[in-house]
Short mmCIF file of C-alpha atoms and ligand atoms in Angstrom, two decimals:
data_model
loop_
_atom_site.label_atom_id
_atom_site.label_comp_id
_atom_site.label_asym_id
_atom_site.label_seq_id
_atom_site.Cartn_x
_atom_site.Cartn_y
_atom_site.Cartn_z
CA UNK A 26 26.78 -2.65 -9.15
CA UNK A 27 25.33 0.19 -11.19
CA UNK A 28 21.57 0.21 -10.79
CA UNK A 29 18.79 2.41 -12.13
CA UNK A 30 15.36 2.35 -10.51
CA UNK A 31 12.50 3.51 -12.73
CA UNK A 32 9.59 5.02 -10.78
CA UNK A 33 10.09 6.68 -7.39
CA UNK A 34 6.84 5.90 -5.60
CA UNK A 35 7.21 4.29 -2.21
CA UNK A 36 8.31 0.91 -3.67
CA UNK A 37 10.85 2.49 -6.05
CA UNK A 38 12.29 4.88 -3.52
CA UNK A 39 12.52 2.30 -0.74
CA UNK A 40 14.14 -0.21 -3.13
CA UNK A 41 16.58 2.49 -4.29
CA UNK A 42 17.68 3.71 -0.84
CA UNK A 43 18.10 0.21 0.59
CA UNK A 44 20.27 -0.81 -2.39
CA UNK A 45 22.25 2.45 -2.17
CA UNK A 46 22.76 1.78 1.55
CA UNK A 47 24.42 -1.50 0.51
CA UNK A 48 26.93 0.64 -1.45
CA UNK A 49 25.49 0.01 -4.92
CA UNK A 50 25.52 3.02 -7.24
CA UNK A 51 21.83 3.83 -7.63
CA UNK A 52 20.14 6.33 -9.96
CA UNK A 53 16.40 6.94 -9.50
CA UNK A 54 14.46 7.84 -12.64
CA UNK A 55 11.13 9.64 -12.60
CA UNK A 56 9.17 11.82 -15.04
CA UNK A 57 8.28 14.20 -12.19
CA UNK A 58 11.05 16.83 -12.17
CA UNK A 59 9.96 18.25 -8.82
CA UNK A 60 10.24 14.82 -7.18
CA UNK A 61 13.66 14.27 -8.77
CA UNK A 62 14.90 17.62 -7.42
CA UNK A 63 13.58 16.80 -3.95
CA UNK A 64 15.35 13.43 -3.92
CA UNK A 65 18.62 15.10 -5.00
CA UNK A 66 18.18 17.54 -2.11
CA UNK A 67 17.69 14.45 0.14
CA UNK A 68 14.11 15.53 0.93
CA UNK A 69 11.74 12.60 1.09
CA UNK A 70 8.56 13.05 -0.98
CA UNK A 71 6.60 10.59 1.24
CA UNK A 72 6.27 9.95 4.97
CA UNK A 73 7.93 6.62 5.70
CA UNK A 74 9.81 5.52 8.81
CA UNK A 75 13.65 5.50 8.45
CA UNK A 76 13.43 6.88 4.90
CA UNK A 77 14.62 10.46 5.69
CA UNK A 78 17.78 9.18 7.43
CA UNK A 79 18.61 6.63 4.74
CA UNK A 80 17.92 9.09 1.92
CA UNK A 81 20.17 11.67 3.54
CA UNK A 82 23.05 9.27 4.16
CA UNK A 83 22.93 7.74 0.65
CA UNK A 84 22.63 11.10 -1.14
CA UNK A 85 25.52 12.46 0.97
CA UNK A 86 27.59 9.35 0.26
CA UNK A 87 26.79 9.89 -3.45
CA UNK A 88 25.52 6.32 -3.83
CA UNK A 89 22.04 7.68 -4.65
CA UNK A 90 20.95 10.36 -7.12
CA UNK A 91 17.88 11.05 -9.24
CA UNK A 92 17.23 12.13 -12.82
CA UNK A 93 14.49 12.50 -15.41
CA UNK A 94 16.87 11.23 -18.10
CA UNK A 95 16.00 7.56 -18.49
CA UNK A 96 18.12 7.08 -21.59
CA UNK A 97 21.40 8.08 -19.92
CA UNK A 98 20.50 6.15 -16.77
CA UNK A 99 20.01 2.99 -18.86
CA UNK A 100 23.29 3.55 -20.77
CA UNK A 101 25.17 3.58 -17.47
CA UNK A 102 23.29 0.79 -15.68
CA UNK A 103 23.97 -2.91 -15.27
CA UNK A 104 20.61 -3.52 -13.62
CA UNK A 105 17.34 -1.67 -14.19
CA UNK A 106 14.53 -2.12 -11.64
CA UNK A 107 11.04 -1.10 -12.73
CA UNK A 108 8.68 0.05 -9.96
CA UNK A 109 6.07 2.18 -11.74
CA UNK A 110 2.43 2.15 -10.62
CA UNK A 111 -0.35 -0.16 -11.79
CA UNK A 112 -3.57 1.60 -10.74
CA UNK A 113 -7.14 0.39 -11.29
CA UNK A 114 -9.26 1.16 -14.34
CA UNK A 115 -12.88 2.18 -13.57
CA UNK A 116 -14.01 -1.46 -14.14
CA UNK A 117 -11.47 -2.73 -11.57
CA UNK A 118 -9.13 -4.09 -14.22
CA UNK A 119 -5.43 -3.28 -13.96
CA UNK A 120 -4.19 -0.19 -15.83
CA UNK A 121 -0.91 -1.12 -17.50
CA UNK A 122 -0.31 2.25 -19.19
CA UNK A 123 2.62 3.21 -16.94
CA UNK A 124 4.41 -0.15 -17.06
CA UNK A 125 3.91 -0.44 -20.80
CA UNK A 126 5.23 3.11 -21.24
CA UNK A 127 8.29 2.34 -19.09
CA UNK A 128 8.98 -0.87 -21.04
CA UNK A 129 8.79 1.07 -24.33
CA UNK A 130 11.23 3.73 -23.11
CA UNK A 131 13.63 1.15 -21.71
CA UNK A 132 13.41 -0.73 -25.02
CA UNK A 133 14.21 2.47 -26.96
CA UNK A 134 17.17 3.20 -24.67
CA UNK A 135 18.39 -0.40 -24.98
CA UNK A 136 18.71 0.05 -28.75
CA UNK A 137 21.80 2.20 -28.28
CA UNK A 138 23.12 0.60 -25.11
CA UNK A 139 26.57 -0.88 -25.13
CA UNK A 140 26.75 -3.87 -22.85
CA UNK A 141 24.26 -6.16 -21.17
CA UNK A 142 21.25 -5.05 -19.07
CA UNK A 143 19.43 -7.08 -16.42
CA UNK A 144 15.85 -5.85 -15.96
CA UNK A 145 13.84 -6.57 -12.82
CA UNK A 146 10.11 -5.78 -12.95
CA UNK A 147 8.57 -5.22 -9.49
CA UNK A 148 5.22 -3.55 -10.28
CA UNK A 149 2.22 -5.72 -9.35
CA UNK A 150 0.85 -7.14 -12.62
CA UNK A 151 -1.64 -9.84 -13.55
CA UNK A 152 -0.29 -13.22 -14.74
CA UNK A 153 0.99 -13.12 -18.31
CA UNK A 154 2.02 -9.44 -18.27
CA UNK A 155 5.79 -10.00 -17.98
CA UNK A 156 5.81 -12.34 -20.93
CA UNK A 157 3.16 -10.77 -23.15
CA UNK A 158 3.90 -7.11 -22.47
CA UNK A 159 7.29 -6.47 -20.82
CA UNK A 160 9.25 -9.04 -22.78
CA UNK A 161 7.40 -8.46 -26.07
CA UNK A 162 7.64 -4.64 -25.85
CA UNK A 163 11.33 -4.70 -24.91
CA UNK A 164 12.18 -6.90 -27.88
CA UNK A 165 10.04 -4.88 -30.28
CA UNK A 166 11.42 -1.48 -29.19
CA UNK A 167 15.07 -2.46 -28.76
CA UNK A 168 15.30 -4.77 -31.75
CA UNK A 169 17.54 -6.87 -29.50
CA UNK A 170 17.26 -10.42 -28.27
CA UNK A 171 16.81 -11.57 -24.68
CA UNK A 172 19.77 -13.46 -23.18
CA UNK A 173 22.11 -11.92 -25.81
CA UNK A 174 21.63 -8.25 -24.87
CA UNK A 175 19.29 -8.24 -21.91
CA UNK A 176 17.62 -10.52 -19.40
CA UNK A 177 14.33 -10.10 -17.51
CA UNK A 178 13.02 -11.32 -14.21
CA UNK A 179 9.83 -10.51 -12.30
CA UNK A 180 10.22 -10.02 -8.56
CA UNK A 181 7.14 -8.71 -6.72
CA UNK A 182 7.53 -6.63 -3.58
CA UNK A 183 5.85 -7.33 -0.23
CA UNK A 184 6.61 -4.01 1.48
CA UNK A 185 4.14 -2.62 3.99
CA UNK A 186 3.80 1.15 4.09
CA UNK A 187 5.05 2.48 7.41
CA UNK A 188 7.61 -0.30 7.74
CA UNK A 189 8.77 -0.58 4.15
CA UNK A 190 12.48 -0.08 4.92
CA UNK A 191 12.44 -2.88 7.51
CA UNK A 192 10.56 -5.15 5.07
CA UNK A 193 13.01 -4.33 2.25
CA UNK A 194 16.05 -5.08 4.42
CA UNK A 195 14.62 -8.24 5.97
CA UNK A 196 11.93 -9.72 3.70
CA UNK A 197 10.23 -13.02 4.59
CA UNK A 198 10.85 -14.29 1.05
CA UNK A 199 12.29 -13.29 -2.30
CA UNK A 200 10.11 -14.39 -5.21
CA UNK A 201 11.68 -14.41 -8.65
CA UNK A 202 9.95 -15.31 -11.91
CA UNK A 203 12.41 -15.96 -14.69
CA UNK A 204 13.02 -17.56 -18.07
CA UNK A 205 16.80 -17.44 -17.82
CA UNK A 206 19.07 -17.06 -14.79
CA UNK A 207 21.05 -13.90 -15.67
CA UNK A 208 18.79 -11.12 -14.35
CA UNK A 209 17.59 -13.41 -11.54
CA UNK A 210 21.15 -14.09 -10.34
CA UNK A 211 22.11 -10.41 -10.49
CA UNK A 212 18.97 -9.49 -8.57
CA UNK A 213 19.70 -12.11 -5.89
CA UNK A 214 23.25 -10.81 -5.63
CA UNK A 215 22.32 -7.14 -5.17
CA UNK A 216 19.41 -7.90 -2.84
CA UNK A 217 21.70 -10.01 -0.62
CA UNK A 218 18.87 -11.09 1.67
CA UNK A 219 19.02 -14.06 3.99
CA UNK A 220 15.50 -15.33 3.38
CA UNK A 221 13.98 -18.21 1.39
CA UNK A 222 14.21 -17.59 -2.36
CA UNK A 223 11.45 -18.92 -4.58
CA UNK A 224 12.52 -19.16 -8.20
CA UNK A 225 9.74 -19.95 -10.62
CA UNK A 226 8.24 -18.94 -13.97
CA UNK A 227 6.90 -15.43 -14.68
CA UNK A 228 3.21 -16.25 -14.34
CA UNK A 229 3.57 -18.08 -11.03
CA UNK A 230 5.57 -15.19 -9.55
CA UNK A 231 2.90 -12.75 -10.75
CA UNK A 232 0.11 -14.78 -9.12
CA UNK A 233 2.08 -15.20 -5.86
CA UNK A 234 1.92 -11.45 -5.32
CA UNK A 235 -1.86 -11.34 -5.79
CA UNK A 236 -2.38 -14.49 -3.71
CA UNK A 237 -0.38 -12.97 -0.84
CA UNK A 238 -2.43 -9.76 -0.72
CA UNK A 239 -5.73 -11.53 -1.45
CA UNK A 240 -5.21 -13.98 1.42
CA UNK A 241 -4.45 -11.21 3.91
CA UNK A 242 -7.47 -9.19 2.75
CA UNK A 243 -9.60 -12.34 3.07
CA UNK A 244 -8.43 -12.78 6.66
CA UNK A 245 -9.49 -9.19 7.42
CA UNK A 246 -12.92 -9.60 5.85
CA UNK A 247 -13.32 -12.90 7.71
CA UNK A 248 -12.44 -11.12 10.97
CA UNK A 249 -15.00 -8.44 10.11
CA UNK A 250 -17.76 -10.98 9.41
CA UNK A 251 -16.95 -12.68 12.69
CA UNK A 252 -16.91 -9.28 14.42
CA UNK A 253 -20.30 -8.29 13.01
CA UNK A 254 -21.82 -11.60 14.04
CA UNK A 255 -20.18 -11.61 17.51
CA UNK A 256 -21.36 -8.06 18.23
CA UNK A 257 -24.92 -8.94 17.26
CA UNK A 258 -25.00 -11.59 20.02
CA UNK A 259 -23.07 -9.54 22.58
CA UNK A 260 -19.69 -11.26 22.27
CA UNK A 261 -16.33 -9.49 21.96
CA UNK A 262 -14.92 -10.89 18.70
CA UNK A 263 -11.38 -9.89 19.69
CA UNK A 264 -11.44 -12.56 22.38
CA UNK A 265 -12.49 -15.08 19.73
CA UNK A 266 -9.88 -13.93 17.19
CA UNK A 267 -7.14 -13.98 19.84
CA UNK A 268 -8.01 -17.54 20.78
CA UNK A 269 -8.13 -18.93 17.24
CA UNK A 270 -4.87 -17.08 16.49
CA UNK A 271 -2.99 -19.51 18.75
CA UNK A 272 -3.61 -22.20 16.15
CA UNK A 273 -0.47 -21.96 14.01
CA UNK A 274 -2.54 -22.86 10.97
CA UNK A 275 -4.46 -19.60 11.51
CA UNK A 276 -2.01 -17.19 13.18
CA UNK A 277 -2.82 -13.95 14.99
CA UNK A 278 -2.06 -11.39 12.31
CA UNK A 279 -4.59 -9.65 10.06
CA UNK A 280 -7.51 -10.69 12.27
CA UNK A 281 -8.19 -7.21 13.68
CA UNK A 282 -11.86 -6.55 12.99
CA UNK A 283 -13.10 -3.01 12.35
CA UNK A 284 -13.52 -0.55 9.56
CA UNK A 285 -11.82 -2.79 6.99
CA UNK A 286 -8.82 -2.49 4.74
CA UNK A 287 -7.75 0.41 2.53
CA UNK A 288 -4.57 1.59 0.88
CA UNK A 289 -3.13 1.55 -2.58
CA UNK A 290 -2.75 -2.24 -2.67
CA UNK A 291 -5.40 -4.52 -1.15
CA UNK A 292 -8.53 -2.93 -2.73
CA UNK A 293 -6.82 -2.43 -6.11
CA UNK A 294 -5.24 -5.88 -6.19
CA UNK A 295 -8.37 -7.78 -5.20
CA UNK A 296 -10.38 -5.88 -7.83
CA UNK A 297 -7.73 -6.65 -10.45
CA UNK A 298 -7.70 -10.33 -9.48
CA UNK A 299 -11.50 -10.51 -9.67
CA UNK A 300 -11.47 -8.86 -13.12
CA UNK A 301 -8.63 -11.16 -14.24
CA UNK A 302 -10.48 -14.28 -13.04
CA UNK A 303 -13.64 -13.22 -14.87
CA UNK A 304 -11.66 -12.63 -18.07
CA UNK A 305 -10.44 -16.18 -17.68
CA UNK A 306 -14.03 -17.43 -17.33
CA UNK A 307 -13.87 -18.00 -13.58
CA UNK A 308 -16.32 -16.32 -11.22
CA UNK A 309 -14.36 -15.71 -7.98
CA UNK A 310 -16.94 -16.02 -5.22
CA UNK A 311 -14.73 -15.57 -2.16
CA UNK A 312 -12.78 -12.59 -3.51
CA UNK A 313 -15.95 -10.76 -4.53
CA UNK A 314 -17.35 -11.35 -1.04
CA UNK A 315 -14.11 -10.03 0.53
CA UNK A 316 -14.66 -6.71 -1.27
CA UNK A 317 -18.37 -6.63 -0.44
CA UNK A 318 -17.77 -7.20 3.28
CA UNK A 319 -15.07 -4.53 3.25
CA UNK A 320 -17.37 -1.97 1.61
CA UNK A 321 -20.21 -2.77 3.99
CA UNK A 322 -18.05 -2.01 7.08
CA UNK A 323 -18.11 1.69 6.13
CA UNK A 324 -21.91 1.63 5.86
CA UNK A 325 -22.25 -0.27 9.16
CA UNK A 326 -20.01 2.31 10.85
CA UNK A 327 -22.06 5.30 9.70
CA UNK A 328 -25.28 3.42 10.46
CA UNK A 329 -24.02 2.85 14.01
CA UNK A 330 -23.24 6.58 14.23
CA UNK A 331 -26.84 7.36 13.30
CA UNK A 332 -28.13 4.82 15.79
CA UNK A 333 -26.15 6.47 18.59
CA UNK A 334 -26.49 10.15 17.65
CA UNK A 335 -29.77 10.25 15.70
CA UNK A 336 -29.86 12.35 12.53
CA UNK A 337 -26.34 13.51 11.63
CA UNK A 338 -27.55 16.55 9.72
CA UNK A 339 -25.94 19.78 10.95
CA UNK A 340 -24.00 18.01 13.72
CA UNK A 341 -20.26 18.49 14.25
CA UNK A 342 -18.59 15.10 13.94
CA UNK A 343 -14.94 14.66 14.86
CA UNK A 344 -13.15 12.15 12.65
CA UNK A 345 -9.87 10.96 14.16
CA UNK A 346 -7.59 9.54 11.48
CA UNK A 347 -7.83 9.89 7.72
CA UNK A 348 -4.76 7.82 6.68
CA UNK A 349 -5.59 4.30 5.51
CA UNK A 350 -3.60 3.00 8.47
CA UNK A 351 -1.16 4.24 11.11
CA UNK A 352 2.42 5.17 10.22
CA UNK A 353 1.67 6.72 6.83
CA UNK A 354 0.38 9.93 5.23
CA UNK A 355 -1.31 7.89 2.51
CA UNK A 356 -5.09 8.27 2.16
CA UNK A 357 -5.52 6.24 -1.02
CA UNK A 358 -8.65 4.05 -0.74
CA UNK A 359 -8.79 4.97 2.95
CA UNK A 360 -11.96 3.73 4.64
CA UNK A 361 -11.87 6.97 6.67
CA UNK A 362 -12.29 9.06 3.50
CA UNK A 363 -15.26 6.88 2.50
CA UNK A 364 -16.77 7.37 5.97
CA UNK A 365 -16.37 11.15 5.58
CA UNK A 366 -18.06 11.03 2.15
CA UNK A 367 -21.05 9.21 3.65
CA UNK A 368 -21.22 11.60 6.64
CA UNK A 369 -21.23 14.60 4.27
CA UNK A 370 -24.01 13.04 2.18
CA UNK A 371 -26.07 12.97 5.40
CA UNK A 372 -25.48 16.68 6.04
CA UNK A 373 -22.95 16.28 8.88
CA UNK A 374 -20.30 18.93 9.59
CA UNK A 375 -17.05 16.99 9.61
CA UNK A 376 -13.86 18.07 11.35
CA UNK A 377 -10.87 15.78 10.80
CA UNK A 378 -7.53 15.30 12.51
CA UNK A 379 -4.65 13.08 11.47
CA UNK A 380 -1.07 13.29 12.77
CA UNK A 381 0.45 12.89 9.29
CA UNK A 382 -2.21 12.84 6.58
CA UNK A 383 -3.87 16.26 6.86
CA UNK A 384 -2.08 17.66 3.80
CA UNK A 385 -3.07 14.71 1.60
CA UNK A 386 -6.62 14.87 2.96
CA UNK A 387 -6.83 18.60 2.11
CA UNK A 388 -5.77 17.80 -1.46
CA UNK A 389 -8.57 15.23 -1.71
CA UNK A 390 -11.42 16.92 0.16
CA UNK A 391 -10.57 20.64 -0.02
CA UNK A 392 -13.05 22.82 1.85
CA UNK A 393 -15.74 20.15 2.13
CA UNK A 394 -14.65 19.57 5.73
CA UNK A 395 -12.77 21.37 8.51
CA UNK A 396 -9.26 20.37 9.56
CA UNK A 397 -7.98 20.45 13.11
CA UNK A 398 -4.38 20.97 14.19
CA UNK A 399 -4.74 18.76 17.27
CA UNK A 400 -6.95 16.05 18.73
CA UNK A 401 -8.40 18.56 21.23
CA UNK A 402 -9.34 21.09 18.50
CA UNK A 403 -10.98 18.33 16.55
CA UNK A 404 -13.07 17.17 19.50
CA UNK A 405 -14.09 20.66 20.67
CA UNK A 406 -17.92 20.92 20.74
CA UNK A 407 -18.30 17.76 18.65
CA UNK A 408 -21.46 15.71 19.15
CA UNK A 409 -19.82 12.49 18.07
CA UNK A 410 -16.28 11.20 17.62
CA UNK A 411 -15.42 8.51 15.08
CA UNK A 412 -12.02 6.79 15.30
CA UNK A 413 -11.01 5.69 11.82
CA UNK A 414 -7.23 5.04 11.93
CA UNK A 415 -5.20 3.03 14.43
CA UNK A 416 -2.71 5.81 15.35
CA UNK A 417 -1.18 4.98 18.79
CA UNK A 418 -1.86 8.55 20.03
CA UNK A 419 -5.60 7.80 19.85
CA UNK A 420 -5.27 5.19 22.63
CA UNK A 421 -5.59 7.66 25.47
CA UNK A 422 -7.65 10.76 24.70
CA UNK A 423 -9.26 13.39 26.90
CA UNK A 424 -12.80 13.75 25.52
CA UNK A 425 -13.87 16.49 27.95
CA UNK A 426 -14.11 19.19 25.24
CA UNK A 427 -16.88 17.37 23.37
CA UNK A 428 -20.49 18.57 23.46
CA UNK A 429 -21.73 14.97 23.74
CA UNK A 430 -19.13 12.43 24.72
CA UNK A 431 -20.18 9.74 22.26
CA UNK A 432 -17.31 7.80 20.70
CA UNK A 433 -17.42 5.05 18.09
CA UNK A 434 -14.18 3.17 17.58
CA UNK A 435 -13.64 1.67 14.12
CA UNK A 436 -10.18 0.34 14.91
CA UNK A 437 -10.32 -1.16 18.41
CA UNK A 438 -7.71 1.33 19.56
CA UNK A 439 -9.14 3.19 22.53
CA UNK A 440 -7.86 1.98 25.90
CA UNK A 441 -9.26 4.52 28.39
CA UNK A 442 -13.03 4.81 28.14
CA UNK A 443 -13.89 6.60 31.44
CA UNK A 444 -16.84 8.96 31.30
CA UNK A 445 -17.72 8.45 27.67
CA UNK A 446 -20.46 6.66 25.81
CA UNK A 447 -18.22 4.21 23.92
CA UNK A 448 -19.08 1.67 21.28
CA UNK A 449 -16.86 -0.42 19.00
CA UNK A 450 -17.81 -1.33 15.47
CA UNK A 451 -17.37 -5.07 15.97
CA UNK A 452 -17.16 -5.55 19.73
C1 UGA B 17 0.03 -4.47 1.81
C2 UGA B 17 0.72 -5.81 2.15
O1 UGA B 17 0.66 -6.03 3.55
C3 UGA B 17 2.18 -5.79 1.69
O2 UGA B 17 2.78 -7.05 1.95
C4 UGA B 17 2.21 -5.50 0.19
O3 UGA B 17 3.54 -5.42 -0.30
C5 UGA B 17 1.53 -4.17 -0.08
O4 UGA B 17 0.18 -4.23 0.39
C6 UGA B 17 1.56 -3.95 -1.59
O5 UGA B 17 0.91 -4.72 -2.32
O6 UGA B 17 2.36 -3.13 -2.05
P1 UGA B 17 -0.02 -2.06 2.95
O7 UGA B 17 -0.95 -1.64 1.84
O8 UGA B 17 1.08 -1.13 3.33
O9 UGA B 17 0.69 -3.46 2.56
O10 UGA B 17 -0.95 -2.29 4.21
P2 UGA B 17 -1.17 -3.33 5.40
O11 UGA B 17 -0.31 -2.98 6.55
O12 UGA B 17 -1.12 -4.73 4.94
O13 UGA B 17 -2.68 -2.95 5.80
C7 UGA B 17 -3.71 -2.89 4.82
C8 UGA B 17 -5.02 -2.45 5.42
O14 UGA B 17 -5.59 -3.48 6.21
C9 UGA B 17 -4.96 -1.22 6.33
O15 UGA B 17 -6.04 -0.37 6.02
C10 UGA B 17 -5.11 -1.80 7.73
O16 UGA B 17 -5.68 -0.88 8.65
C11 UGA B 17 -6.03 -2.97 7.46
N1 UGA B 17 -5.97 -4.06 8.46
C12 UGA B 17 -4.82 -4.75 8.64
C13 UGA B 17 -7.11 -4.41 9.17
O17 UGA B 17 -8.18 -3.80 8.99
N2 UGA B 17 -7.05 -5.45 10.06
C14 UGA B 17 -5.90 -6.14 10.26
O18 UGA B 17 -5.93 -7.08 11.10
C15 UGA B 17 -4.77 -5.79 9.55
#
């Protein structure tokens, strides 16, 4: 089928390449000309496993191309998939500017379109948005009626950065909110996934996405509470988490205690859900606590650093890992960046190393810190080492170049601890 994907962030691009790999004719649309040119040259704008290979093969096979011309892309498409960003407003509420703007432009383009268009919205949005904004804006700007000229469905994504291609090709579920079956059926057909399909109304599908992320974030904050408590009485919380994980009602995943969660999704989505609940006159006690526990892990980490190394002022501190997790160059809402901010406020001299995220860190922090090209350079003459991201290469490190071999592990990653003064955040 002929598909256009609006928005080429990691969700849009991953959706586009996996559909193009299934031999659909896919056109990516983005307002960023530089990004569009890069995609057409088969250069991936983000670091994501398997993406370079798939982008190359689909661009070469001419099943994938990119453009800034949304109008023409819509004229030629049978399905339009919307994957633009929904960031946070300063009060935590969701910022719908980009999705609203995309809906307006698609509506305008629909006015002159010959033929039917199925529209799949994938951006994470609070319940009611598909009906009150997407559907209403499309009708107002196109002057056309749903079901006669176009059909909408809402299908949230559950892709994890670092393994987004695998998740897109083999999802655990396909959730589809719909009012009619046309767009939903087309979306099921092009996705061609062999997983359970949940078809429901728009609002339920919208809440499923938030509930999924909120539950996982809650598990992490629970693990962190348990970790903080266990450490205070000299127990390794990982042994406790491992044991309870055997209970299938609990499960082993997302129980790794440490520095807490970051990224472009969990913090933003939980804040948006809290703000949404409050707007609907409900005070969400658990969700607010999930955020509070997550924030306090950063403070506990730096506090532990002070406890071990004394005043941090003027001391060289090696920070290993700035990405919000392993397998990505993304530093959005990274706990590591918050740790660095707190270290700087205490007068520390920070030197950071990350295998993939140094460029994005430089863009964020500029010359406030030093950047190392290797783990060894980062550790050289440091008085303290803080491990902030669970990169596998941090498992076995030679700390001999440090001035004082004091290491605090925020991610429970270090395996070899010979000859160092080691302490974990929650164990
Ligand atoms: C998350 C969800 O896992 C995806 O299903 C969802 O589609 C995506 O958000 C989104 O809404 O788009 P992602 O942000 O890539 O995916 O990150 P995760 O792999 O879930 O990790 C989130 C954070 O939790 C990371 O900072 C990670 O280090 C931390 N984490 C994870 C822990 O601290 N402990 C754990 O046990 C697991």
